[in-house]
Amino acid sequence: IEAAQALSRAVPVEEISRIRIFGNPIALKVAGHLHPSNGSEARFSLSYAVALGLLGYAATPDEFSGVHLQRADIRAVLDRSELVADPIIERWSSCIELTLRNDQRI
């Protein structure tokens, strides 16, 4: 979430065409809900947490509720997101790669 929040200050979310979230395969088994459908899945969704961060949300407990899951801005970011299993990444770490509309990668 903190990395995504930092990226949100550097890159407008409208400029992002693709979001790749790399995580350890074990972590993705726990938090791999790419498109969560309820609050419980949202709390265990790396992609949802990244979406909140990229959109500048504080990631408060309320923002992991079912109400926020239906927000168009969050759904749009989730639609551009992909989870990638990478065994080299430490168990509870992750890495975010953004591809911008001009094909630049961050």
mmCIF file with all atom_site columns, C-alpha atoms in Angstrom:
data_model
loop_
_atom_site.group_PDB
_atom_site.id
_atom_site.type_symbol
_atom_site.label_atom_id
_atom_site.label_alt_id
_atom_site.label_comp_id
_atom_site.label_asym_id
_atom_site.label_entity_id
_atom_site.label_seq_id
_atom_site.pdbx_PDB_ins_code
_atom_site.Cartn_x
_atom_site.Cartn_y
_atom_site.Cartn_z
_atom_site.occupancy
_atom_site.B_iso_or_equiv
_atom_site.pdbx_formal_charge
_atom_site.auth_seq_id
_atom_site.auth_comp_id
_atom_site.auth_asym_id
_atom_site.auth_atom_id
_atom_site.pdbx_PDB_model_num
ATOM 1   C CA . ILE A 1 1   ? 0.000   0.000   0.000   1.00 0.00 ? 1   ILE A CA 1
ATOM 2   C CA . GLU A 1 2   ? 2.781   2.424   0.909   1.00 0.00 ? 2   GLU A CA 1
ATOM 3   C CA . ALA A 1 3   ? 4.634   1.796   -2.349  1.00 0.00 ? 3   ALA A CA 1
ATOM 4   C CA . ALA A 1 4   ? 1.435   2.316   -4.338  1.00 0.00 ? 4   ALA A CA 1
ATOM 5   C CA . GLN A 1 5   ? 0.693   5.525   -2.422  1.00 0.00 ? 5   GLN A CA 1
ATOM 6   C CA . ALA A 1 6   ? 4.198   6.794   -3.224  1.00 0.00 ? 6   ALA A CA 1
ATOM 7   C CA . LEU A 1 7   ? 3.706   5.942   -6.889  1.00 0.00 ? 7   LEU A CA 1
ATOM 8   C CA . SER A 1 8   ? 0.374   7.775   -6.876  1.00 0.00 ? 8   SER A CA 1
ATOM 9   C CA . ARG A 1 9   ? 2.210   10.981  -5.995  1.00 0.00 ? 9   ARG A CA 1
ATOM 10  C CA . ALA A 1 10  ? 4.565   10.517  -8.948  1.00 0.00 ? 10  ALA A CA 1
ATOM 11  C CA . VAL A 1 11  ? 2.214   9.210   -11.643 1.00 0.00 ? 11  VAL A CA 1
ATOM 12  C CA . PRO A 1 12  ? -1.427  10.109  -12.323 1.00 0.00 ? 12  PRO A CA 1
ATOM 13  C CA . VAL A 1 13  ? -3.483  6.915   -12.316 1.00 0.00 ? 13  VAL A CA 1
ATOM 14  C CA . GLU A 1 14  ? -4.997  7.934   -15.668 1.00 0.00 ? 14  GLU A CA 1
ATOM 15  C CA . GLU A 1 15  ? -1.552  7.541   -17.248 1.00 0.00 ? 15  GLU A CA 1
ATOM 16  C CA . ILE A 1 16  ? -1.214  3.903   -16.133 1.00 0.00 ? 16  ILE A CA 1
ATOM 17  C CA . SER A 1 17  ? -2.134  1.303   -18.744 1.00 0.00 ? 17  SER A CA 1
ATOM 18  C CA . ARG A 1 18  ? -0.969  -1.825  -16.904 1.00 0.00 ? 18  ARG A CA 1
ATOM 19  C CA . ILE A 1 19  ? -0.177  -2.765  -13.311 1.00 0.00 ? 19  ILE A CA 1
ATOM 20  C CA . ARG A 1 20  ? 1.856   -5.874  -12.578 1.00 0.00 ? 20  ARG A CA 1
ATOM 21  C CA . ILE A 1 21  ? 2.055   -6.922  -8.948  1.00 0.00 ? 21  ILE A CA 1
ATOM 22  C CA . PHE A 1 22  ? 4.773   -9.441  -8.207  1.00 0.00 ? 22  PHE A CA 1
ATOM 23  C CA . GLY A 1 23  ? 4.540   -11.534 -5.080  1.00 0.00 ? 23  GLY A CA 1
ATOM 24  C CA . ASN A 1 24  ? 5.797   -14.744 -3.591  1.00 0.00 ? 24  ASN A CA 1
ATOM 25  C CA . PRO A 1 25  ? 3.594   -17.694 -4.689  1.00 0.00 ? 25  PRO A CA 1
ATOM 26  C CA . ILE A 1 26  ? 2.672   -18.452 -1.069  1.00 0.00 ? 26  ILE A CA 1
ATOM 27  C CA . ALA A 1 27  ? 1.593   -14.851 -0.461  1.00 0.00 ? 27  ALA A CA 1
ATOM 28  C CA . LEU A 1 28  ? -0.512  -14.918 -3.614  1.00 0.00 ? 28  LEU A CA 1
ATOM 29  C CA . LYS A 1 29  ? -2.308  -18.023 -2.357  1.00 0.00 ? 29  LYS A CA 1
ATOM 30  C CA . VAL A 1 30  ? -3.352  -16.006 0.691   1.00 0.00 ? 30  VAL A CA 1
ATOM 31  C CA . ALA A 1 31  ? -3.835  -12.568 -0.887  1.00 0.00 ? 31  ALA A CA 1
ATOM 32  C CA . GLY A 1 32  ? -4.400  -13.385 -4.533  1.00 0.00 ? 32  GLY A CA 1
ATOM 33  C CA . HIS A 1 33  ? -7.991  -12.211 -5.011  1.00 0.00 ? 33  HIS A CA 1
ATOM 34  C CA . LEU A 1 34  ? -7.517  -10.200 -8.213  1.00 0.00 ? 34  LEU A CA 1
ATOM 35  C CA . HIS A 1 35  ? -11.137 -8.988  -8.312  1.00 0.00 ? 35  HIS A CA 1
ATOM 36  C CA . PRO A 1 36  ? -12.502 -9.268  -4.765  1.00 0.00 ? 36  PRO A CA 1
ATOM 37  C CA . SER A 1 37  ? -16.283 -9.486  -4.517  1.00 0.00 ? 37  SER A CA 1
ATOM 38  C CA . ASN A 1 38  ? -16.771 -8.824  -0.802  1.00 0.00 ? 38  ASN A CA 1
ATOM 39  C CA . GLY A 1 39  ? -15.037 -7.237  2.173   1.00 0.00 ? 39  GLY A CA 1
ATOM 40  C CA . SER A 1 40  ? -13.404 -10.475 3.310   1.00 0.00 ? 40  SER A CA 1
ATOM 41  C CA . GLU A 1 41  ? -11.802 -11.033 -0.084  1.00 0.00 ? 41  GLU A CA 1
ATOM 42  C CA . ALA A 1 42  ? -10.761 -7.363  -0.228  1.00 0.00 ? 42  ALA A CA 1
ATOM 43  C CA . ARG A 1 43  ? -8.832  -7.744  3.027   1.00 0.00 ? 43  ARG A CA 1
ATOM 44  C CA . PHE A 1 44  ? -6.914  -10.602 1.394   1.00 0.00 ? 44  PHE A CA 1
ATOM 45  C CA . SER A 1 45  ? -6.353  -8.949  -1.973  1.00 0.00 ? 45  SER A CA 1
ATOM 46  C CA . LEU A 1 46  ? -2.965  -7.582  -2.898  1.00 0.00 ? 46  LEU A CA 1
ATOM 47  C CA . SER A 1 47  ? -4.423  -6.070  -6.078  1.00 0.00 ? 47  SER A CA 1
ATOM 48  C CA . TYR A 1 48  ? -7.160  -4.281  -4.123  1.00 0.00 ? 48  TYR A CA 1
ATOM 49  C CA . ALA A 1 49  ? -4.618  -2.874  -1.657  1.00 0.00 ? 49  ALA A CA 1
ATOM 50  C CA . VAL A 1 50  ? -2.469  -1.626  -4.544  1.00 0.00 ? 50  VAL A CA 1
ATOM 51  C CA . ALA A 1 51  ? -5.530  -0.080  -6.216  1.00 0.00 ? 51  ALA A CA 1
ATOM 52  C CA . LEU A 1 52  ? -6.366  1.808   -3.027  1.00 0.00 ? 52  LEU A CA 1
ATOM 53  C CA . GLY A 1 53  ? -2.791  3.062   -2.792  1.00 0.00 ? 53  GLY A CA 1
ATOM 54  C CA . LEU A 1 54  ? -2.568  4.140   -6.432  1.00 0.00 ? 54  LEU A CA 1
ATOM 55  C CA . LEU A 1 55  ? -5.812  6.072   -6.051  1.00 0.00 ? 55  LEU A CA 1
ATOM 56  C CA . GLY A 1 56  ? -4.485  7.847   -2.964  1.00 0.00 ? 56  GLY A CA 1
ATOM 57  C CA . TYR A 1 57  ? -6.777  6.210   -0.435  1.00 0.00 ? 57  TYR A CA 1
ATOM 58  C CA . ALA A 1 58  ? -5.513  5.871   3.136   1.00 0.00 ? 58  ALA A CA 1
ATOM 59  C CA . ALA A 1 59  ? -6.501  2.161   3.192   1.00 0.00 ? 59  ALA A CA 1
ATOM 60  C CA . THR A 1 60  ? -8.616  2.494   6.315   1.00 0.00 ? 60  THR A CA 1
ATOM 61  C CA . PRO A 1 61  ? -10.697 -0.488  7.464   1.00 0.00 ? 61  PRO A CA 1
ATOM 62  C CA . ASP A 1 62  ? -13.816 1.182   6.004   1.00 0.00 ? 62  ASP A CA 1
ATOM 63  C CA . GLU A 1 63  ? -12.195 1.256   2.554   1.00 0.00 ? 63  GLU A CA 1
ATOM 64  C CA . PHE A 1 64  ? -12.033 -2.542  2.595   1.00 0.00 ? 64  PHE A CA 1
ATOM 65  C CA . SER A 1 65  ? -15.830 -2.759  2.844   1.00 0.00 ? 65  SER A CA 1
ATOM 66  C CA . GLY A 1 66  ? -18.174 -4.008  0.164   1.00 0.00 ? 66  GLY A CA 1
ATOM 67  C CA . VAL A 1 67  ? -19.317 -0.442  -0.531  1.00 0.00 ? 67  VAL A CA 1
ATOM 68  C CA . HIS A 1 68  ? -15.901 0.616   -1.771  1.00 0.00 ? 68  HIS A CA 1
ATOM 69  C CA . LEU A 1 69  ? -15.556 -2.517  -3.913  1.00 0.00 ? 69  LEU A CA 1
ATOM 70  C CA . GLN A 1 70  ? -18.184 -1.129  -6.264  1.00 0.00 ? 70  GLN A CA 1
ATOM 71  C CA . ARG A 1 71  ? -16.442 2.208   -6.832  1.00 0.00 ? 71  ARG A CA 1
ATOM 72  C CA . ALA A 1 72  ? -15.771 2.766   -10.528 1.00 0.00 ? 72  ALA A CA 1
ATOM 73  C CA . ASP A 1 73  ? -12.283 4.179   -9.918  1.00 0.00 ? 73  ASP A CA 1
ATOM 74  C CA . ILE A 1 74  ? -11.224 1.102   -7.944  1.00 0.00 ? 74  ILE A CA 1
ATOM 75  C CA . ARG A 1 75  ? -12.761 -1.313  -10.471 1.00 0.00 ? 75  ARG A CA 1
ATOM 76  C CA . ALA A 1 76  ? -10.947 0.468   -13.326 1.00 0.00 ? 76  ALA A CA 1
ATOM 77  C CA . VAL A 1 77  ? -7.590  0.040   -11.608 1.00 0.00 ? 77  VAL A CA 1
ATOM 78  C CA . LEU A 1 78  ? -8.317  -3.619  -10.812 1.00 0.00 ? 78  LEU A CA 1
ATOM 79  C CA . ASP A 1 79  ? -9.144  -4.209  -14.481 1.00 0.00 ? 79  ASP A CA 1
ATOM 80  C CA . ARG A 1 80  ? -5.618  -3.061  -15.408 1.00 0.00 ? 80  ARG A CA 1
ATOM 81  C CA . SER A 1 81  ? -3.968  -5.209  -12.735 1.00 0.00 ? 81  SER A CA 1
ATOM 82  C CA . GLU A 1 82  ? -2.211  -8.553  -12.981 1.00 0.00 ? 82  GLU A CA 1
ATOM 83  C CA . LEU A 1 83  ? -0.739  -10.752 -10.247 1.00 0.00 ? 83  LEU A CA 1
ATOM 84  C CA . VAL A 1 84  ? 2.553   -12.467 -11.031 1.00 0.00 ? 84  VAL A CA 1
ATOM 85  C CA . ALA A 1 85  ? 4.011   -15.211 -8.854  1.00 0.00 ? 85  ALA A CA 1
ATOM 86  C CA . ASP A 1 86  ? 7.743   -14.791 -8.332  1.00 0.00 ? 86  ASP A CA 1
ATOM 87  C CA . PRO A 1 87  ? 9.502   -17.237 -5.981  1.00 0.00 ? 87  PRO A CA 1
ATOM 88  C CA . ILE A 1 88  ? 12.500  -14.899 -5.663  1.00 0.00 ? 88  ILE A CA 1
ATOM 89  C CA . ILE A 1 89  ? 10.441  -12.317 -3.791  1.00 0.00 ? 89  ILE A CA 1
ATOM 90  C CA . GLU A 1 90  ? 10.436  -12.757 -0.015  1.00 0.00 ? 90  GLU A CA 1
ATOM 91  C CA . ARG A 1 91  ? 7.365   -14.402 1.429   1.00 0.00 ? 91  ARG A CA 1
ATOM 92  C CA . TRP A 1 92  ? 5.435   -11.282 2.516   1.00 0.00 ? 92  TRP A CA 1
ATOM 93  C CA . SER A 1 93  ? 7.004   -8.732  0.168   1.00 0.00 ? 93  SER A CA 1
ATOM 94  C CA . SER A 1 94  ? 5.839   -7.561  -3.208  1.00 0.00 ? 94  SER A CA 1
ATOM 95  C CA . CYS A 1 95  ? 6.884   -5.417  -6.135  1.00 0.00 ? 95  CYS A CA 1
ATOM 96  C CA . ILE A 1 96  ? 4.793   -3.179  -8.369  1.00 0.00 ? 96  ILE A CA 1
ATOM 97  C CA . GLU A 1 97  ? 5.564   -2.501  -12.023 1.00 0.00 ? 97  GLU A CA 1
ATOM 98  C CA . LEU A 1 98  ? 3.571   0.189   -13.801 1.00 0.00 ? 98  LEU A CA 1
ATOM 99  C CA . THR A 1 99  ? 3.400   0.501   -17.573 1.00 0.00 ? 99  THR A CA 1
ATOM 100 C CA . LEU A 1 100 ? 2.361   3.968   -18.648 1.00 0.00 ? 100 LEU A CA 1
ATOM 101 C CA . ARG A 1 101 ? 0.388   4.888   -21.751 1.00 0.00 ? 101 ARG A CA 1
ATOM 102 C CA . ASN A 1 102 ? 3.653   5.988   -23.427 1.00 0.00 ? 102 ASN A CA 1
ATOM 103 C CA . ASP A 1 103 ? 5.072   2.451   -22.749 1.00 0.00 ? 103 ASP A CA 1
ATOM 104 C CA . GLN A 1 104 ? 7.446   3.734   -20.056 1.00 0.00 ? 104 GLN A CA 1
ATOM 105 C CA . ARG A 1 105 ? 7.841   1.291   -17.157 1.00 0.00 ? 105 ARG A CA 1
ATOM 106 C CA . ILE A 1 106 ? 8.226   2.277   -13.527 1.00 0.00 ? 106 ILE A CA 1
#
